[in-house]
Short mmCIF file of C-alpha atoms and ligand atoms in Angstrom, two decimals:
data_model
loop_
_atom_site.label_atom_id
_atom_site.label_comp_id
_atom_site.label_asym_id
_atom_site.label_seq_id
_atom_site.Cartn_x
_atom_site.Cartn_y
_atom_site.Cartn_z
CA MET A 957 -0.18 -0.02 0.16
CA SER A 958 1.10 3.78 -0.97
CA LEU A 959 1.63 5.95 2.20
CA PRO A 960 -0.14 8.44 2.32
CA PHE A 961 2.55 11.33 1.77
CA ILE A 962 0.40 14.13 0.39
CA LEU A 963 1.39 14.22 -3.12
CA SER A 964 1.38 18.40 -5.13
CA PHE A 965 3.31 19.33 -8.07
CA ARG A 966 6.32 22.32 -7.86
CA LYS A 967 5.73 24.80 -6.80
CA ASP A 968 7.02 25.74 -11.13
CA ILE A 969 4.67 24.23 -12.54
CA THR A 970 1.76 25.70 -14.11
CA VAL A 971 -0.81 23.42 -15.41
CA THR A 972 -3.43 25.00 -18.17
CA GLU A 973 -6.60 23.71 -18.84
CA GLU A 974 -7.04 23.98 -22.93
CA SER A 975 -10.58 23.18 -23.20
CA ARG A 976 -12.33 20.87 -21.35
CA ASP A 977 -10.34 17.68 -21.91
CA ARG A 978 -6.86 19.15 -23.07
CA MET A 979 -4.16 19.69 -20.80
CA VAL A 980 -0.55 21.23 -21.59
CA ILE A 981 1.36 20.68 -17.96
CA GLN A 982 4.77 22.32 -18.20
CA SER A 983 8.00 23.02 -15.76
CA THR A 984 8.98 26.55 -16.52
CA ARG A 985 11.65 26.70 -14.04
CA VAL A 986 13.52 29.17 -15.51
CA LYS A 987 16.95 29.35 -14.17
CA GLY A 988 18.73 26.01 -13.50
CA ASN A 989 19.72 22.24 -15.55
CA LEU A 990 16.75 21.30 -15.63
CA PRO A 991 15.44 20.66 -18.44
CA GLN A 992 12.41 22.95 -19.79
CA TYR A 993 9.06 19.93 -20.19
CA THR A 994 5.68 19.88 -21.65
CA LEU A 995 3.30 18.09 -21.34
CA ASN A 996 0.17 18.03 -24.08
CA LEU A 997 -3.24 15.87 -22.98
CA GLU A 998 -5.63 14.76 -24.48
CA GLN A 999 -8.88 13.37 -23.87
CA VAL A 1000 -7.98 14.14 -20.19
CA SER A 1001 -11.39 11.95 -17.99
CA PRO A 1002 -12.57 14.07 -15.65
CA GLY A 1003 -11.75 12.14 -12.74
CA LEU A 1004 -7.45 12.52 -14.55
CA PHE A 1005 -8.53 16.54 -15.06
CA SER A 1006 -9.52 16.78 -10.93
CA ALA A 1007 -6.29 14.78 -9.74
CA ILE A 1008 -4.29 16.78 -11.35
CA ASN A 1009 -6.03 20.16 -10.80
CA SER A 1010 -5.77 19.18 -7.47
CA LEU A 1011 -2.01 18.03 -7.54
CA SER A 1012 -1.13 22.13 -9.03
CA THR A 1013 -3.71 23.25 -6.21
CA ALA A 1014 -3.92 21.82 -2.28
CA GLY A 1015 -2.62 18.52 -3.16
CA GLY A 1016 -4.11 14.63 -2.12
CA THR A 1017 -2.56 11.07 -0.83
CA GLU A 1018 -2.21 8.80 -3.60
CA GLU A 1019 -5.49 6.21 -2.63
CA ASN A 1020 -7.42 10.40 -2.44
CA LEU A 1021 -6.51 11.38 -5.67
CA SER A 1022 -7.37 7.68 -7.08
CA ASP A 1023 -10.74 7.08 -5.53
CA SER A 1024 -11.54 10.32 -6.86
CA VAL A 1025 -10.55 8.74 -10.46
CA LEU A 1026 -12.32 5.38 -9.48
CA GLN A 1027 -15.26 6.69 -8.09
CA THR A 1028 -15.56 9.78 -11.16
CA ASP A 1029 -14.17 7.36 -14.68
CA GLY A 1030 -14.61 4.57 -13.51
CA PHE A 1031 -12.36 1.08 -12.88
CA GLU A 1032 -10.59 1.20 -16.85
CA ARG A 1033 -9.41 5.08 -16.16
CA LEU A 1034 -6.69 4.36 -13.32
CA PRO A 1035 -5.21 2.86 -15.11
CA THR A 1036 -4.21 6.66 -17.36
CA PHE A 1037 -4.31 8.16 -14.12
CA TYR A 1038 -1.24 6.30 -11.88
CA TYR A 1039 0.46 6.73 -15.66
CA TYR A 1040 0.81 9.93 -16.04
CA LEU A 1041 1.57 10.27 -11.67
CA ASN A 1042 4.83 8.18 -12.57
CA GLN A 1043 5.16 10.23 -15.29
CA PHE A 1044 5.75 13.45 -13.02
CA ILE A 1045 6.63 11.82 -10.22
CA GLN A 1046 9.49 10.47 -12.54
CA LEU A 1047 10.54 13.88 -14.49
CA GLY A 1048 10.64 15.57 -10.47
CA TRP A 1049 7.67 17.57 -10.86
CA ILE A 1050 6.09 15.88 -7.16
CA CYS A 1051 6.13 17.11 -4.02
CA HIS A 1052 5.87 14.38 -0.68
CA THR A 1053 4.45 16.15 2.13
CA VAL A 1054 4.38 14.81 5.19
CA ALA A 1055 0.86 16.89 7.11
CA GLY A 1056 -0.71 16.72 11.00
CA ASP A 1057 -3.01 18.84 12.46
CA GLY A 1058 -3.04 20.59 8.39
CA VAL A 1059 0.46 21.75 9.10
CA SER A 1060 2.99 20.46 7.27
CA ILE A 1061 5.75 18.94 9.11
CA ALA A 1062 7.83 18.24 5.77
CA THR A 1063 7.71 19.04 2.15
CA ARG A 1064 10.45 16.69 -0.39
CA VAL A 1065 11.38 18.75 -3.15
CA PRO A 1066 13.67 17.12 -5.82
CA ILE A 1067 15.77 18.63 -7.01
CA TYR A 1068 16.65 17.20 -9.65
CA PRO A 1069 14.91 15.08 -12.26
CA PHE A 1070 14.81 11.81 -13.70
CA LYS A 1071 15.47 10.01 -10.04
CA ARG A 1072 12.74 7.55 -9.43
CA PHE A 1073 11.41 8.72 -6.23
CA GLN A 1074 12.13 5.32 -4.39
CA VAL A 1075 9.82 5.21 -1.37
CA GLN A 1076 12.04 3.45 1.61
CA SER A 1077 9.26 2.73 5.01
CA ALA A 1078 10.08 3.40 7.66
CA THR A 1079 8.72 1.57 10.89
CA VAL A 1080 8.44 3.12 14.76
CA GLU A 1081 10.46 0.04 16.46
CA GLN A 1082 13.42 0.21 14.36
CA LYS A 1083 16.85 2.65 15.44
CA TYR A 1084 17.22 5.73 13.01
CA THR A 1085 19.48 7.68 12.21
CA LEU A 1086 20.83 10.94 10.87
CA SER A 1087 22.88 10.61 7.92
CA ARG A 1088 26.60 12.16 8.38
CA PHE A 1089 26.32 14.16 5.05
CA ALA A 1090 21.90 15.31 6.24
CA TYR A 1091 21.88 19.47 6.65
CA CYS A 1092 20.64 22.44 7.22
CA HIS A 1093 20.54 25.47 6.32
CA LYS A 1094 18.27 28.74 5.41
CA GLN A 1095 17.10 28.83 2.25
CA ASP A 1096 14.54 31.60 0.83
CA ASN A 1097 13.33 31.58 4.40
CA GLN A 1098 12.68 28.54 5.27
CA LEU A 1099 14.95 25.78 6.16
CA ILE A 1100 16.05 23.39 4.23
CA ILE A 1101 17.96 19.10 5.34
CA GLU A 1102 19.66 18.45 2.03
CA SER A 1103 21.79 15.93 1.42
CA PRO A 1104 25.13 15.01 -0.54
CA LEU A 1105 23.87 11.70 -1.32
CA SER A 1106 20.66 13.37 -2.51
CA HIS A 1107 18.83 14.03 -5.02
CA THR A 1108 16.30 16.18 -3.74
CA LYS A 1109 15.74 19.36 -0.15
CA VAL A 1110 13.87 18.30 2.60
CA ILE A 1111 11.69 21.84 3.02
CA LEU A 1112 11.47 21.07 7.08
CA ALA A 1113 8.11 23.62 7.55
CA ASP A 1114 6.80 23.33 10.94
CA TRP A 1115 9.58 23.45 14.52
CA ARG A 1116 8.99 19.53 14.63
CA GLY A 1117 10.46 18.90 11.75
CA ALA A 1118 12.96 20.68 12.64
CA ALA A 1119 12.94 19.16 16.28
CA LEU A 1120 13.28 15.73 14.67
CA VAL A 1121 16.07 15.81 12.91
CA SER A 1122 18.25 17.34 15.28
CA GLU A 1123 16.55 14.02 17.80
CA LEU A 1124 17.93 11.77 14.85
CA ALA A 1125 21.51 13.98 15.52
CA GLN A 1126 21.51 10.08 18.09
CA PRO A 1127 19.53 6.96 16.84
CA ARG A 1128 16.74 7.11 17.90
CA THR A 1129 12.78 4.79 17.58
CA GLY A 1130 10.04 6.63 16.42
CA GLU A 1131 8.51 4.98 19.75
CA GLU A 1132 10.65 7.71 22.09
CA LEU A 1133 10.75 10.84 19.25
CA CYS A 1134 6.71 10.14 20.28
CA GLN A 1135 7.31 10.86 23.69
CA THR A 1136 10.41 14.15 23.03
CA ILE A 1137 8.66 15.68 20.75
CA PRO A 1138 5.46 17.44 22.00
CA GLY A 1139 2.55 17.06 18.74
CA LEU A 1140 3.65 14.00 17.00
CA THR A 1141 1.58 10.81 16.57
CA PRO A 1142 2.99 7.89 15.55
CA GLU A 1143 1.63 8.83 11.77
CA MET A 1144 3.52 11.71 11.89
CA VAL A 1145 7.44 9.97 12.86
CA GLN A 1146 7.08 6.96 10.39
CA LEU A 1147 6.38 8.90 7.73
CA PHE A 1148 8.53 11.87 8.70
CA LEU A 1149 10.74 8.92 8.50
CA SER A 1150 9.98 7.56 5.93
CA LEU A 1151 10.58 11.03 3.72
CA LEU A 1152 14.10 11.08 5.11
CA ARG A 1153 14.83 7.63 4.17
CA SER A 1154 13.28 7.78 0.59
CA SER A 1155 16.36 11.08 0.60
CA GLN A 1156 18.79 8.90 1.74
CA MET A 1157 19.39 11.62 4.88
CA LEU A 1158 18.06 8.29 7.06
CA GLY A 1159 19.97 5.70 7.78
CA VAL A 1160 18.83 2.21 9.94
CA VAL A 1161 21.26 1.39 12.17
CA PRO A 1162 22.01 -1.94 13.24
CA ASN A 1163 22.83 -3.99 16.21
CA ASN A 1164 25.60 -3.32 15.49
CA GLY A 1165 25.90 0.68 15.96
CA LYS A 1166 27.24 1.93 11.98
CA ILE A 1167 24.38 2.20 9.97
CA GLU A 1168 24.49 1.39 5.68
CA GLU A 1169 27.19 4.36 4.92
CA ASP A 1170 29.59 3.71 7.47
CA GLU A 1171 30.27 0.35 6.08
CA SER A 1172 30.42 1.27 2.27
CA HIS A 1173 34.19 1.69 0.74
CA SER A 1174 33.13 3.36 -1.54
CA LEU A 1175 32.06 6.80 1.07
CA ILE A 1176 34.15 5.87 4.37
CA SER A 1177 36.34 7.64 2.82
CA TRP A 1178 34.41 11.00 2.59
CA GLU A 1179 35.06 13.47 4.25
CA PHE A 1180 31.84 15.11 4.32
CA HIS A 1181 33.03 19.10 2.60
CA ASP A 1182 34.63 17.47 -0.04
CA LEU A 1183 31.43 15.35 -1.37
CA LEU A 1184 29.31 18.11 -0.66
CA PHE A 1185 31.48 20.19 -2.64
CA HIS A 1186 31.72 17.60 -5.56
CA ALA A 1187 28.16 17.04 -5.78
CA ARG A 1188 27.40 20.43 -5.90
CA SER A 1189 30.40 22.31 -8.25
CA ARG A 1190 29.32 19.14 -11.68
CA LYS A 1191 26.13 19.25 -12.92
CA GLY A 1192 24.19 15.60 -11.97
CA ARG A 1193 22.49 16.64 -8.01
CA HIS A 1194 21.61 19.78 -7.94
CA SER A 1195 19.17 21.84 -10.26
CA ASN A 1196 20.76 25.00 -9.39
CA ASP A 1197 22.72 26.95 -12.15
CA SER A 1198 26.43 26.14 -13.47
CA GLY A 1199 28.37 28.30 -15.30
CA LYS A 1200 29.09 31.10 -17.43
CA THR A 1201 25.04 32.81 -15.49
CA PHE A 1202 27.28 36.16 -15.18
CA ARG A 1203 25.06 36.63 -12.10
CA PHE A 1204 26.65 40.22 -10.64
CA LEU A 1205 26.32 41.64 -14.44
CA ASP A 1206 24.32 44.87 -13.19
CA LYS A 1207 24.13 43.71 -9.38
CA ILE A 1208 27.65 44.79 -8.71
CA PRO A 1209 31.22 45.56 -9.87
CA GLN A 1210 33.56 43.41 -11.15
CA PRO A 1211 36.67 43.70 -9.14
CA PRO A 1212 39.36 45.17 -12.08
CA MET A 1213 41.36 42.76 -14.15
CA ILE A 1214 44.59 43.80 -13.01
CA GLN A 1215 44.65 44.66 -8.18
CA PRO A 1216 45.80 48.14 -7.84
CA GLN A 1217 49.11 48.66 -6.82
CA MET A 1218 49.58 47.83 -2.81
CA SER A 1219 52.10 49.29 -2.29
CA ASP A 1220 55.30 51.74 -3.62
CA GLU A 1221 58.28 49.96 -2.73
CA ILE A 1222 58.40 47.91 -6.41
CA ILE A 1223 61.00 46.58 -7.60
CA GLU A 1224 61.40 46.22 -10.78
CA LEU A 1225 62.35 42.50 -11.99
CA TYR A 1226 64.95 41.05 -14.95
CA GLN A 1227 62.88 40.38 -18.89
CA PRO A 1228 64.84 37.61 -20.02
CA ASP A 1229 64.45 37.43 -24.18
CA ILE A 1230 62.07 35.03 -25.19
CA GLU A 1231 62.56 35.11 -28.80
CA LYS A 1232 66.41 33.92 -28.14
CA LEU A 1233 64.98 31.16 -25.07
CA LYS A 1234 62.79 29.75 -27.87
CA ALA A 1235 65.41 29.29 -29.80
CA GLU A 1236 67.76 27.69 -27.41
CA ASP A 1237 65.94 26.36 -24.97
CA TYR A 1238 64.84 22.88 -24.26
CA SER A 1239 63.29 20.61 -25.95
CA PHE A 1240 60.25 21.03 -24.66
CA THR A 1241 59.96 17.26 -24.26
CA TRP A 1242 63.48 17.07 -22.17
CA VAL A 1243 61.45 19.19 -19.88
CA LEU A 1244 58.97 17.60 -19.15
CA GLU A 1245 60.69 14.46 -18.67
CA GLU A 1246 62.85 15.87 -16.09
CA ARG A 1247 60.76 17.73 -14.53
CA LYS A 1248 60.93 16.36 -11.17
CA SER A 1249 59.91 17.76 -7.17
CA ILE A 1250 63.10 18.87 -5.67
CA ARG A 1251 62.87 19.15 -1.94
CA SER A 1252 66.73 20.52 -1.33
CA TYR A 1253 69.28 23.84 -2.52
CA GLY A 1254 72.13 24.54 -3.44
CA ASP A 1255 74.48 25.81 -1.23
CA LYS A 1256 73.99 29.40 -2.41
CA PRO A 1257 70.23 30.83 -2.99
CA ILE A 1258 68.32 31.51 -6.17
CA THR A 1259 68.72 34.99 -7.21
CA LEU A 1260 66.47 38.14 -8.01
CA LYS A 1261 67.55 37.59 -11.84
CA GLN A 1262 66.41 34.05 -11.56
CA LEU A 1263 62.91 35.52 -9.58
CA GLY A 1264 62.63 37.09 -12.15
CA GLU A 1265 63.27 34.71 -15.42
CA PHE A 1266 60.84 32.92 -13.85
CA MET A 1267 57.93 35.30 -13.05
CA TYR A 1268 58.06 36.62 -16.20
CA ARG A 1269 58.12 32.42 -17.72
CA CYS A 1270 55.50 32.14 -16.24
CA THR A 1271 52.88 34.72 -14.20
CA ARG A 1272 53.48 37.62 -16.73
CA ASN A 1273 50.23 39.66 -18.64
CA LYS A 1274 51.13 38.45 -21.99
CA ARG A 1275 48.21 40.90 -24.07
CA ILE A 1276 44.40 41.84 -22.84
CA THR A 1277 42.25 41.50 -25.02
CA ALA A 1278 37.95 43.35 -24.19
CA LYS A 1279 35.45 40.82 -23.47
CA ASP A 1280 32.03 41.76 -23.85
CA TYR A 1281 32.23 41.46 -20.59
CA GLY A 1282 34.57 43.01 -19.26
CA GLU A 1283 38.88 42.97 -20.02
CA CYS A 1284 40.49 39.66 -20.33
CA THR A 1285 44.60 38.36 -19.85
CA HIS A 1286 46.45 35.95 -21.38
CA ARG A 1287 49.65 34.83 -18.87
CA PRO A 1288 51.68 31.43 -19.53
CA TYR A 1289 50.66 29.39 -18.13
CA ALA A 1290 45.64 28.56 -19.37
CA ASN A 1291 42.57 30.01 -16.81
CA SER A 1292 39.39 29.70 -16.32
CA GLY A 1293 37.49 32.51 -19.11
CA GLY A 1294 40.93 34.82 -18.69
CA ARG A 1295 39.99 35.65 -15.39
CA TYR A 1296 43.19 35.30 -14.29
CA GLU A 1297 41.83 35.64 -10.55
CA LEU A 1298 44.71 34.42 -8.79
CA GLU A 1299 47.12 37.18 -6.99
CA LEU A 1300 50.68 36.46 -7.01
CA TYR A 1301 52.76 36.44 -4.02
CA ALA A 1302 56.77 35.70 -3.13
CA ILE A 1303 58.14 35.31 0.68
CA ALA A 1304 61.22 35.57 -0.12
CA ASN A 1305 63.18 33.66 2.96
CA THR A 1306 66.60 33.61 1.34
CA CYS A 1307 67.16 35.49 -1.96
CA ASP A 1308 69.78 36.91 -3.26
CA ASN A 1309 69.66 40.51 -4.00
CA LEU A 1310 66.30 40.77 -2.52
CA ASP A 1311 65.50 41.52 1.10
CA SER A 1312 63.58 38.81 3.02
CA GLY A 1313 60.08 39.57 3.74
CA VAL A 1314 56.11 39.68 1.26
CA TYR A 1315 56.38 40.88 -2.07
CA HIS A 1316 53.19 41.17 -4.13
CA TYR A 1317 53.57 40.45 -8.09
CA ARG A 1318 52.70 43.27 -10.81
CA PRO A 1319 52.13 41.33 -13.66
CA GLU A 1320 51.17 43.66 -16.63
CA ALA A 1321 54.46 46.10 -14.97
CA HIS A 1322 56.58 42.85 -14.29
CA GLN A 1323 57.74 44.66 -11.21
CA LEU A 1324 57.58 43.27 -6.74
CA CYS A 1325 55.68 45.42 -4.72
CA ARG A 1326 56.75 45.66 -1.34
CA LEU A 1327 54.41 44.43 1.60
CA THR A 1328 56.30 43.33 5.05
CA GLY A 1329 59.88 42.60 6.39
CA ARG A 1330 60.21 39.41 7.93
CA ASN A 1331 57.37 38.79 11.34
CA GLU A 1332 56.08 36.34 13.35
CA ASN A 1333 53.69 35.38 9.98
CA VAL A 1334 56.11 35.24 8.28
CA GLU A 1335 57.98 32.39 9.92
CA ALA A 1336 55.48 31.02 10.58
CA LEU A 1337 54.05 31.17 6.55
CA LEU A 1338 57.96 29.50 5.72
CA GLU A 1339 56.86 27.14 8.67
CA ASP A 1340 54.22 25.59 6.91
CA ALA A 1341 55.42 24.87 3.80
CA TYR A 1342 58.55 23.59 5.54
CA PHE A 1343 56.19 20.82 7.40
CA ALA A 1344 54.83 20.18 3.97
CA ASN A 1345 57.61 19.48 1.81
CA GLY A 1346 58.51 16.98 5.15
CA ARG A 1347 61.22 19.63 6.56
CA PHE A 1348 63.62 18.76 4.02
CA CYS A 1349 65.07 22.59 3.90
CA MET A 1350 63.72 25.68 4.82
CA PRO A 1351 62.15 26.93 1.67
CA GLN A 1352 64.22 30.62 -0.12
CA VAL A 1353 61.46 31.63 -2.04
CA LEU A 1354 57.08 30.43 -1.43
CA PHE A 1355 54.69 31.76 -3.37
CA VAL A 1356 51.00 31.64 -1.77
CA PHE A 1357 48.81 31.71 -4.80
CA ALA A 1358 45.29 34.24 -3.86
CA PRO A 1359 42.51 34.47 -5.45
CA ARG A 1360 40.13 37.84 -5.74
CA PHE A 1361 37.31 35.43 -5.35
CA GLN A 1362 34.87 37.81 -6.90
CA ARG A 1363 36.37 37.86 -10.42
CA ALA A 1364 35.66 35.02 -10.87
CA SER A 1365 32.07 33.92 -8.88
CA TRP A 1366 31.25 37.20 -11.06
CA VAL A 1367 31.23 35.14 -14.22
CA TYR A 1368 30.42 32.01 -12.81
CA GLU A 1369 27.99 29.72 -11.07
CA SER A 1370 28.57 27.00 -9.02
CA ILE A 1371 31.99 25.72 -10.52
CA ALA A 1372 33.83 29.31 -9.68
CA TYR A 1373 35.44 28.25 -6.76
CA ALA A 1374 35.92 24.15 -8.68
CA ASN A 1375 37.86 26.23 -11.40
CA MET A 1376 40.16 28.94 -9.34
CA LEU A 1377 41.34 25.21 -7.71
CA LYS A 1378 42.52 23.44 -11.51
CA ASP A 1379 43.43 26.93 -11.97
CA VAL A 1380 45.43 26.68 -9.51
CA GLY A 1381 47.13 22.82 -10.58
CA SER A 1382 47.91 24.72 -14.06
CA LEU A 1383 49.91 27.13 -12.20
CA GLN A 1384 51.67 24.73 -10.61
CA GLN A 1385 52.29 22.63 -13.73
CA THR A 1386 53.91 25.87 -15.04
CA MET A 1387 55.53 26.93 -12.23
CA TYR A 1388 57.15 22.93 -12.14
CA LEU A 1389 58.09 23.34 -16.73
CA VAL A 1390 59.52 26.52 -16.32
CA ALA A 1391 61.00 25.56 -13.17
CA THR A 1392 62.77 22.18 -14.86
CA ALA A 1393 63.90 24.38 -18.36
CA MET A 1394 65.92 26.56 -15.88
CA ASN A 1395 67.50 24.40 -13.64
CA LEU A 1396 66.03 25.37 -10.13
CA ALA A 1397 64.69 22.55 -7.97
CA PRO A 1398 60.90 23.53 -7.94
CA CYS A 1399 58.01 21.45 -5.97
CA ALA A 1400 54.00 21.87 -4.85
CA ILE A 1401 52.80 22.43 -1.22
CA GLY A 1402 50.24 21.19 -0.83
CA GLY A 1403 48.41 22.59 1.82
CA GLY A 1404 48.67 26.20 4.34
CA ASN A 1405 46.95 28.97 6.15
CA SER A 1406 44.72 31.27 4.36
CA ASP A 1407 44.41 32.60 8.02
CA LEU A 1408 47.94 33.39 8.74
CA PHE A 1409 48.29 34.50 5.19
CA ALA A 1410 44.73 37.20 5.18
CA ALA A 1411 46.50 38.82 7.65
CA THR A 1412 50.12 38.83 6.63
CA VAL A 1413 49.27 40.85 4.17
CA GLY A 1414 46.06 42.31 4.72
CA THR A 1415 43.90 40.68 3.16
CA ASP A 1416 39.70 40.84 3.61
CA TYR A 1417 39.65 36.65 4.04
CA TYR A 1418 36.66 36.33 2.08
CA ARG A 1419 37.61 38.95 -0.89
CA GLU A 1420 40.93 37.32 -1.06
CA THR A 1421 42.79 34.85 0.50
CA SER A 1422 45.37 32.48 -0.44
CA VAL A 1423 44.19 28.90 -1.43
CA GLY A 1424 47.89 27.45 -3.17
CA GLU A 1425 50.78 27.47 -2.59
CA PHE A 1426 54.49 26.75 -4.41
CA ILE A 1427 58.30 26.79 -2.95
CA LEU A 1428 61.48 26.85 -5.58
CA GLY A 1429 65.46 27.35 -4.69
CA SER A 1430 68.60 26.97 -6.22
CA LEU A 1431 69.92 23.25 -7.48
CA SER A 1432 72.70 22.08 -5.72
CA VAL A 1433 75.44 20.44 -8.00
CA ASP A 1434 76.44 17.53 -7.25
C1 LIG B 1975 48.75 20.00 -5.76
C2 LIG B 1975 50.18 18.61 -5.32
C3 LIG B 1975 50.42 19.02 -4.33
C4 LIG B 1975 51.55 18.58 -3.62
N1 LIG B 1975 52.00 18.72 -2.43
C5 LIG B 1975 53.00 18.20 -1.92
C6 LIG B 1975 53.28 18.76 -0.16
O1 LIG B 1975 52.31 19.37 0.28
N2 LIG B 1975 54.61 18.28 -0.11
C7 LIG B 1975 55.63 18.62 -0.35
O2 LIG B 1975 56.53 17.57 -0.81
N3 LIG B 1975 55.69 17.30 -2.05
C8 LIG B 1975 53.76 18.08 -2.50
N4 LIG B 1975 53.66 18.18 -3.51
C9 LIG B 1975 54.56 17.61 -4.40
C10 LIG B 1975 53.89 15.83 -4.26
O3 LIG B 1975 54.84 15.03 -3.70
C11 LIG B 1975 55.00 15.14 -6.13
O4 LIG B 1975 54.76 15.90 -8.22
C12 LIG B 1975 54.57 13.65 -6.77
O5 LIG B 1975 55.43 12.81 -4.98
C13 LIG B 1975 55.26 13.21 -8.03
O6 LIG B 1975 56.55 13.55 -7.94
P1 LIG B 1975 57.14 13.62 -8.82
O7 LIG B 1975 56.60 15.75 -9.11
O8 LIG B 1975 58.93 14.31 -8.63
O9 LIG B 1975 57.24 14.14 -10.10
C14 LIG B 1975 52.93 18.82 -4.81
C15 LIG B 1975 52.74 18.11 -5.81
C16 LIG B 1975 50.83 18.39 -6.02
C17 LIG B 1975 50.62 18.28 -7.08
#
């Protein structure tokens, strides 16, 4: 028997009565990746007509809706009703609501179509607990529970829904929940548990206390934040807009292509002769084959001239392109959308002819801008990189990549942060290759302290802070 959820259309589904037996039903969502879809229904029987109208207004349980078709149209029209109901569910058009005393407690809303809603019934005697991937947050003045394991969201419309979720942080039976939370009947609790269970947000607790996801070999290594980031920055498990949507166009100005100069202490950098290098440099295949991470250095430190050449070959602005949504640049490394949101900072530990301290690179002028000398924060940032490279050597120069986040998120939606991390990879590989061609010692670094970095250079953490690091030094000759 079907569970007595109240079924209704998602808010963006419109039903138009073309004539007494013709209806057009369509998803009108203009945002998001959900495909627009239209169903033209012909020769609609009166009972089906009224069932579909119910779905687009107050809704009804499957039993109520099928009963009304049975009463109005007779038994032979029931298969047609079920055919269409299944189709609506398949399209992700149907919400399932748990209600009590005429108040809705929770509503399951599909956020991606073409995922069949497999009802998984719960019982009030069994113990259940929340999935570690389920999380609550506020959306459009409502409390929502979502999970990267799910293709749905559940709106917790009433305080009792939120109280149930809170209790389910620990294993609980439906009977215990009824005793703890006032105003709930066993039927409402059972339905609520079934709703969360069918939405991959709840696990059955067996005797050993471990729910299925705890024993799953493929899930065990996923951290909550990683899986959420993965599911939300890739398509397929959400209906948010994704890609170049320019959602802040006409709302906030985009950050300029070039970061304003950060101090008056300017150091001009050496510019190599690129044409000469093209003719005389190591072959591409030699560089590719010889590239490796090197974590210890020569006795003599890297020089300012080498640093200048290295940065010129990796990160200078080569030219500016005017796009219809603003200026973009070209640099030796590829970058998503030509936004070049990554600001480059060089933290000098030991570099010949360059005082120890923090410098900002100006890619359009090929200059360093001195921000601060050696201090406690600088020591801590260098030490972090030292520990990350297995305590081989203090880095001679630590490069820190810090995106001006809005440069990317002004253009991209859903994938902005993911793209920034990919841009870090693109820059790191370019740095590896140029360092190899210059007989220097390169190594990417996999972690760093973004709070400390923002405090060191005085940026607003939410506008610009570190997302990647790279260390460089002189090669030892032995
Ligand atoms: C994203 C990324 C992060 C890395 N993080 C570190 C790190 O924190 N410490 C370190 O010593 N090496 C780090 N490396 C270097 C890798 O250990 C190295 O590339 C890998 O072992 C292959 O060796 P190879 O570069 O010599 O070919 C990192 C490399 C990448 C691409």
